[in-house]
Coordinates of C-alpha atoms in Angstrom, one line a residue:
M11 CA 85.1 95.9 10.3
R12 CA 81.9 94.8 10.5
S13 CA 80.4 93.4 13.9
R14 CA 79.1 89.5 14.0
N15 CA 75.5 90.9 14.8
D16 CA 75.5 93.5 11.6
V17 CA 76.6 90.9 9.1
L18 CA 73.6 88.8 10.8
I19 CA 71.2 91.6 10.6
T20 CA 72.4 92.7 6.9
L21 CA 72.3 88.9 5.7
N22 CA 68.3 88.8 7.5
Q23 CA 67.3 92.2 5.7
S24 CA 68.5 91.0 2.1
D25 CA 66.1 90.1 0.1
S26 CA 67.5 87.3 -2.2
L27 CA 70.6 85.0 -2.1
A28 CA 72.3 87.1 -4.8
E29 CA 72.2 90.1 -2.0
K30 CA 73.1 87.9 0.6
L31 CA 76.0 86.6 -1.4
V32 CA 77.3 90.0 -2.4
H33 CA 77.2 91.3 1.1
L34 CA 79.1 87.8 2.4
H35 CA 81.9 88.8 -0.6
Q36 CA 82.1 92.4 0.6
V37 CA 82.7 90.7 4.7
V38 CA 85.2 88.0 3.3
R39 CA 87.0 91.0 1.2
D40 CA 87.4 93.4 4.2
L41 CA 90.1 91.0 5.6
H42 CA 91.1 89.0 2.5
P43 CA 91.0 92.1 -0.7
Q44 CA 92.4 89.4 -3.2
I45 CA 89.4 87.1 -3.4
T46 CA 87.7 88.9 -6.1
R47 CA 85.2 86.3 -7.1
V48 CA 82.7 84.5 -5.3
S49 CA 80.1 82.1 -7.5
I50 CA 77.6 79.8 -6.8
A51 CA 76.6 76.8 -9.1
L52 CA 73.3 74.3 -8.3
Y53 CA 73.0 70.8 -8.8
D54 CA 70.0 68.7 -10.1
K55 CA 70.2 65.2 -8.7
A56 CA 67.6 63.9 -10.9
T57 CA 69.5 64.9 -14.4
D58 CA 73.0 64.8 -12.9
K59 CA 73.5 68.9 -14.4
V60 CA 75.3 71.3 -12.3
R61 CA 74.0 74.8 -13.3
T62 CA 75.4 78.4 -12.9
F63 CA 73.2 80.1 -10.1
T64 CA 74.5 83.6 -8.6
Y65 CA 77.9 85.3 -8.1
S66 CA 79.5 88.4 -6.4
G67 CA 82.7 90.7 -8.3
K68 CA 83.2 91.7 -11.8
E69 CA 80.9 90.0 -14.2
T70 CA 81.1 86.3 -14.5
P71 CA 82.8 84.1 -17.7
L72 CA 80.6 81.6 -16.9
N73 CA 76.6 82.9 -17.2
H74 CA 73.9 80.5 -18.2
Y75 CA 76.4 77.4 -18.4
Q76 CA 75.8 74.0 -17.1
S77 CA 77.6 70.9 -17.2
T78 CA 76.9 67.5 -16.1
L79 CA 78.6 66.4 -13.2
S80 CA 79.6 62.8 -13.8
K81 CA 81.7 64.4 -16.7
C82 CA 83.4 66.8 -14.6
R83 CA 86.0 64.9 -13.0
S84 CA 87.2 67.5 -10.6
L85 CA 84.1 68.4 -9.5
K86 CA 82.7 64.6 -9.3
Q87 CA 85.7 63.9 -6.5
L88 CA 85.1 66.8 -4.8
A89 CA 81.0 65.7 -4.4
E90 CA 82.2 62.4 -3.4
S91 CA 84.7 63.2 -1.0
R92 CA 83.2 66.1 0.6
D93 CA 86.8 68.0 0.3
A94 CA 87.8 71.2 -1.1
R95 CA 89.9 71.9 -4.2
L96 CA 92.6 74.3 -4.0
E97 CA 94.6 75.9 -7.0
Q98 CA 97.0 78.2 -6.3
D99 CA 98.0 78.8 -9.8
L100 CA 95.5 78.2 -12.4
S101 CA 97.8 78.3 -15.0
V102 CA 97.1 74.4 -15.1
F103 CA 94.1 75.4 -16.6
R104 CA 95.1 77.1 -19.7
N105 CA 94.8 74.4 -22.2
S106 CA 92.6 72.5 -20.2
P107 CA 89.6 70.5 -22.3
H108 CA 87.2 72.0 -20.1
I109 CA 85.1 75.3 -21.4
H110 CA 84.7 76.5 -17.9
A111 CA 88.3 76.1 -16.8
Q112 CA 89.3 78.0 -19.6
K113 CA 87.0 80.5 -19.5
I114 CA 87.9 80.9 -15.8
Y115 CA 91.5 81.5 -16.8
Q116 CA 90.9 83.4 -19.7
A117 CA 88.9 86.2 -17.8
G118 CA 92.4 87.0 -16.0
Y119 CA 91.5 84.9 -12.4
R120 CA 94.9 82.7 -11.5
G121 CA 93.8 81.2 -8.0
S122 CA 90.6 79.2 -7.0
Y123 CA 89.0 77.5 -4.3
T124 CA 86.4 75.4 -4.5
L125 CA 83.8 73.4 -2.3
P126 CA 81.1 71.4 -2.5
L127 CA 77.9 72.6 -0.9
F128 CA 76.2 69.9 1.3
F129 CA 73.1 70.1 3.7
D130 CA 72.9 66.9 5.8
D131 CA 73.5 64.3 2.7
E132 CA 72.3 66.4 0.0
L133 CA 74.5 67.8 -2.4
L134 CA 73.3 71.4 -3.6
G135 CA 76.0 72.2 -5.3
F136 CA 79.1 74.0 -5.3
I137 CA 80.9 77.4 -4.5
F138 CA 83.9 79.1 -6.1
F139 CA 86.1 81.8 -4.8
N140 CA 88.4 83.4 -7.2
T141 CA 91.3 85.8 -7.3
E142 CA 93.6 87.1 -9.7
H143 CA 96.7 86.5 -7.9
E144 CA 98.8 83.5 -8.0
N145 CA 99.3 82.0 -4.3
A146 CA 96.6 84.2 -3.0
F147 CA 95.1 81.9 -0.3
D148 CA 96.7 81.6 2.9
P149 CA 95.3 79.2 6.0
A150 CA 93.5 82.3 7.3
C151 CA 91.6 83.0 4.3
I152 CA 90.8 79.3 3.6
S153 CA 89.8 79.3 7.1
Q154 CA 87.4 82.1 6.5
L155 CA 86.0 80.7 3.5
N156 CA 85.2 77.6 4.5
L157 CA 83.2 79.2 7.3
V158 CA 81.3 81.5 4.5
A159 CA 80.6 78.3 2.5
D160 CA 79.0 76.5 5.2
L161 CA 76.8 79.8 5.8
I162 CA 75.7 79.7 2.2
A163 CA 74.8 76.5 2.3
L164 CA 72.7 76.8 5.3
L165 CA 71.1 80.2 3.5
I166 CA 70.6 78.3 0.2
F167 CA 68.8 75.2 2.2
N168 CA 66.5 77.5 4.0
S169 CA 65.4 79.6 0.8
F170 CA 64.5 76.4 -1.2
S171 CA 63.3 74.7 1.7
L172 CA 60.6 77.1 2.1
V173 CA 59.9 76.7 -1.6
R174 CA 59.6 72.7 -0.9
T175 CA 57.5 73.4 2.1
L176 CA 54.9 75.1 0.5
L177 CA 55.2 72.4 -2.3
S178 CA 54.6 69.7 0.1
T179 CA 51.6 71.5 1.8
V180 CA 50.1 72.3 -1.5
Q181 CA 50.8 68.7 -2.6
S182 CA 48.7 67.3 0.1
A183 CA 45.7 69.0 -0.7
L184 CA 46.3 68.1 -4.4
D185 CA 47.2 64.7 -3.7
L186 CA 43.3 64.0 -3.5
T187 CA 43.2 65.6 -7.3
Y188 CA 46.2 64.5 -8.9
S189 CA 46.0 60.8 -8.0
R190 CA 43.2 61.0 -10.1
D191 CA 44.0 64.0 -12.7
P192 CA 46.2 62.5 -15.9
E193 CA 48.4 65.2 -14.8
T194 CA 50.6 63.2 -12.3
G195 CA 54.5 63.8 -11.2
A196 CA 56.0 63.2 -14.1
H197 CA 54.3 65.8 -16.1
L198 CA 55.3 68.3 -13.5
Q199 CA 58.5 67.1 -13.0
R200 CA 58.8 67.3 -17.0
M201 CA 57.1 70.5 -17.9
S202 CA 58.9 72.5 -14.8
R203 CA 62.3 71.5 -16.4
Y204 CA 61.3 72.9 -19.9
A205 CA 60.1 76.0 -18.3
R206 CA 63.5 76.1 -16.9
I207 CA 65.5 75.3 -20.3
I208 CA 63.5 78.0 -22.0
A209 CA 64.3 80.7 -18.9
R210 CA 67.4 80.0 -19.2
H211 CA 67.6 80.7 -23.5
V212 CA 65.3 83.9 -23.3
V213 CA 66.8 85.5 -21.0
S214 CA 70.2 84.5 -21.1
T215 CA 71.3 88.0 -23.0
S216 CA 69.9 90.4 -20.6
A217 CA 70.1 88.5 -17.0
T218 CA 73.3 88.9 -15.2
D219 CA 73.1 85.6 -13.1
D220 CA 70.8 82.4 -13.2
Q221 CA 68.7 82.8 -10.1
F222 CA 64.9 83.9 -12.7
P223 CA 65.4 80.3 -14.2
E224 CA 65.8 78.4 -11.4
Y225 CA 62.9 80.2 -9.6
V226 CA 60.6 79.4 -12.7
Y227 CA 61.6 75.7 -12.3
L228 CA 60.7 75.8 -8.6
F229 CA 57.4 77.4 -8.9
A230 CA 56.4 75.8 -12.2
P231 CA 54.9 72.7 -10.6
L232 CA 51.8 75.0 -8.5
H233 CA 50.9 76.4 -11.4
D234 CA 47.0 74.4 -11.5
I235 CA 46.9 74.5 -7.8
G236 CA 43.6 76.4 -8.6
K237 CA 42.4 73.0 -9.8
V238 CA 41.8 71.8 -6.4
A239 CA 38.6 73.8 -6.4
I240 CA 37.1 72.8 -9.3
P241 CA 34.6 69.9 -9.1
D242 CA 35.5 66.6 -10.3
S243 CA 32.5 66.6 -13.0
I244 CA 34.6 69.3 -14.8
L245 CA 38.0 68.6 -14.0
F246 CA 37.9 64.9 -14.4
K247 CA 35.1 64.7 -17.7
P248 CA 36.3 62.7 -20.8
G249 CA 34.9 64.8 -23.6
K250 CA 34.7 68.4 -24.4
L251 CA 33.5 71.1 -21.6
T252 CA 30.3 72.6 -22.4
A253 CA 30.6 76.8 -22.5
A254 CA 29.5 76.9 -19.0
E255 CA 31.9 74.2 -17.7
F256 CA 34.5 76.3 -19.4
E257 CA 33.6 79.2 -17.6
V258 CA 34.2 77.4 -14.1
M259 CA 37.4 75.5 -15.4
K260 CA 38.6 78.9 -15.9
T261 CA 38.1 80.2 -12.4
H262 CA 41.0 77.6 -11.4
T263 CA 43.9 80.8 -12.4
S264 CA 42.4 83.5 -10.0
K265 CA 41.8 80.7 -7.5
G266 CA 44.7 79.1 -7.6
K267 CA 46.3 82.7 -7.0
A268 CA 44.1 83.6 -3.8
M269 CA 44.9 79.8 -2.5
A270 CA 48.3 80.7 -3.2
E271 CA 48.1 84.0 -1.2
K272 CA 46.5 82.4 1.6
L273 CA 49.4 79.7 2.2
L274 CA 51.7 82.2 2.2
R275 CA 50.1 83.9 4.7
N276 CA 48.9 80.9 7.0
Y277 CA 53.0 79.3 6.9
R278 CA 54.2 82.8 7.3
M279 CA 56.0 82.3 4.2
G280 CA 56.1 86.0 2.7
D281 CA 59.8 86.0 3.0
I282 CA 59.8 83.5 0.3
Q283 CA 61.7 85.0 -2.9
H284 CA 60.3 85.8 -5.9
T285 CA 56.9 85.5 -5.0
T286 CA 55.7 87.6 -7.3
M287 CA 56.5 85.0 -10.1
L288 CA 55.0 82.4 -8.3
L289 CA 51.5 84.3 -8.4
N290 CA 52.1 85.6 -12.2
I291 CA 52.6 81.9 -12.8
I292 CA 49.5 80.6 -11.4
A293 CA 47.6 83.7 -12.4
H294 CA 48.4 84.2 -16.3
H295 CA 49.4 80.9 -17.5
H296 CA 46.5 80.7 -19.3
E297 CA 46.6 84.1 -21.0
A298 CA 47.3 84.3 -24.7
F299 CA 49.7 86.4 -26.6
D300 CA 47.6 87.5 -28.8
G301 CA 44.8 88.6 -26.0
T302 CA 42.8 86.2 -26.2
G303 CA 43.2 84.4 -23.0
Y304 CA 42.2 84.3 -19.7
P305 CA 42.0 86.0 -16.9
D306 CA 42.5 89.0 -17.9
G307 CA 42.9 89.2 -21.5
L308 CA 46.9 90.2 -21.4
A309 CA 48.5 90.3 -24.4
G310 CA 52.6 90.1 -25.3
K311 CA 54.7 91.4 -23.2
A312 CA 52.4 92.5 -20.9
I313 CA 51.8 89.0 -20.0
P314 CA 54.4 88.2 -17.1
L315 CA 57.5 86.5 -18.7
E316 CA 57.8 83.4 -16.1
A317 CA 53.8 83.2 -17.2
R318 CA 54.7 82.9 -20.8
I319 CA 57.3 80.7 -20.0
V320 CA 55.0 78.6 -18.1
T321 CA 52.6 78.4 -20.7
V322 CA 55.2 76.7 -23.5
A323 CA 56.3 74.5 -21.2
D324 CA 52.8 73.1 -20.1
I325 CA 51.4 73.1 -23.7
F326 CA 54.3 71.1 -24.9
D327 CA 54.4 68.3 -22.2
A328 CA 50.6 68.2 -22.8
L329 CA 50.7 67.4 -26.5
T330 CA 53.3 64.6 -25.8
S331 CA 51.8 62.9 -23.4
R332 CA 48.7 60.8 -23.4
R333 CA 45.5 61.5 -21.7
P334 CA 42.4 59.4 -21.2
Y335 CA 40.7 61.7 -23.8
K336 CA 43.8 61.7 -26.7
E337 CA 46.8 59.8 -27.9
A338 CA 50.4 61.3 -27.1
W339 CA 51.1 63.5 -30.3
T340 CA 54.7 62.6 -32.1
V341 CA 57.4 65.4 -31.1
E342 CA 57.1 66.7 -34.7
E343 CA 53.8 67.2 -34.7
S344 CA 53.8 68.9 -31.3
L345 CA 56.3 71.1 -32.5
D346 CA 54.4 71.5 -35.6
E347 CA 51.7 72.7 -33.4
I348 CA 53.8 74.8 -31.4
R349 CA 55.3 76.4 -34.2
A350 CA 51.1 77.3 -35.4
L351 CA 50.3 78.6 -32.0
S352 CA 53.6 81.2 -31.9
G353 CA 53.0 84.4 -32.0
Q354 CA 49.0 83.6 -31.1
R355 CA 48.8 82.0 -28.0
I356 CA 52.5 81.9 -26.7
D357 CA 55.3 83.9 -27.0
P358 CA 57.6 83.2 -30.3
D359 CA 60.6 83.6 -28.1
C360 CA 60.1 81.0 -25.9
A361 CA 58.5 78.9 -28.6
N362 CA 61.7 79.4 -30.5
A363 CA 63.6 78.4 -27.1
L364 CA 62.2 75.4 -26.4
M365 CA 62.6 74.4 -30.4
D366 CA 66.2 75.6 -30.3
N367 CA 67.2 73.3 -27.3
L368 CA 65.6 70.0 -28.6
D369 CA 68.1 67.9 -27.6
E370 CA 67.9 68.5 -23.9
V371 CA 64.2 68.8 -23.7
L372 CA 63.9 65.1 -25.0
E373 CA 66.5 64.0 -22.8
I374 CA 64.2 65.6 -20.2
R375 CA 61.4 63.7 -21.2
E376 CA 63.0 60.2 -21.5
T377 CA 64.3 60.6 -17.7
F378 CA 60.5 61.4 -16.4
Q379 CA 58.7 58.7 -18.4
D380 CA 54.8 58.4 -16.9
T381 CA 54.9 55.0 -15.2
D382 CA 51.8 53.8 -17.1
Q383 CA 53.0 54.1 -20.8

């Protein structure tokens, strides 16, 4: 039996939420071996989407899955009541109209205990405990699972709040720029969510969970932080940049990476998960698939995947948005340009992921419109 101190030490030493979840699951199984699966889904209030995130146990039947909370009656009730849902016999889901319920039953799970994850008044998501046996949840088990759920909520909040703190810190500086920059808040909301869509589908056949798309989404808004170091005369120039001016503009990638590294050090955020992804997005979102980009002239798969994803998301939103120097292109015109750039400036797989999920992309575009349009 692990001591409380041993549990805390292991949690502190774990690098990711997935590793922490695996450890907590094992702690639970020491006392209640019938709990064979624990999974987490995250909630995005702005789009009302619930998305799979990570899990512990045998391979989950619900990788890369999402649903609208308002259409999930049971989960919506849990979110509103903040109560738990106990199902001692999942045969009630055998003929459920909901895909997620069918898949859980078909995977052999016969009991479930579900709780909404809150921190203060913020719904973070849901945690699901599953067993392959009927009537497997007794009061002692449920009591411990409630404690684990509270700890998971705290871990999720702390992990993501570090990123939010970094975003807020940078935003304080960016406000001086983006308040006058055509690429403002709605652009960041759209392109970060486009990036998550692309990431979910590009990695869907190889990833074991959905951590990667969520961190791409969290870090994508920071891709252009280096612009605060670019002179206004260049950054806000309405016409085409001269060759010399463009060389200065290109430095925003390396300056942005250096800025992010300094912020991570100064604010002691070195333990933010996946910081390499953050730095790759900032440094390499202007690399080109054919090797003609900057700052390092990387080509193809040598460009970090997270950067290739953000590049496509950023270009599509720039094309479909109005700027002082151009009108917004139509969606059709923008998709034609994405096709033309595929294999040259942008990764074909990422381009296809965007185009194959156009309905979801357009839903985001409609939700986060520029206020001046």
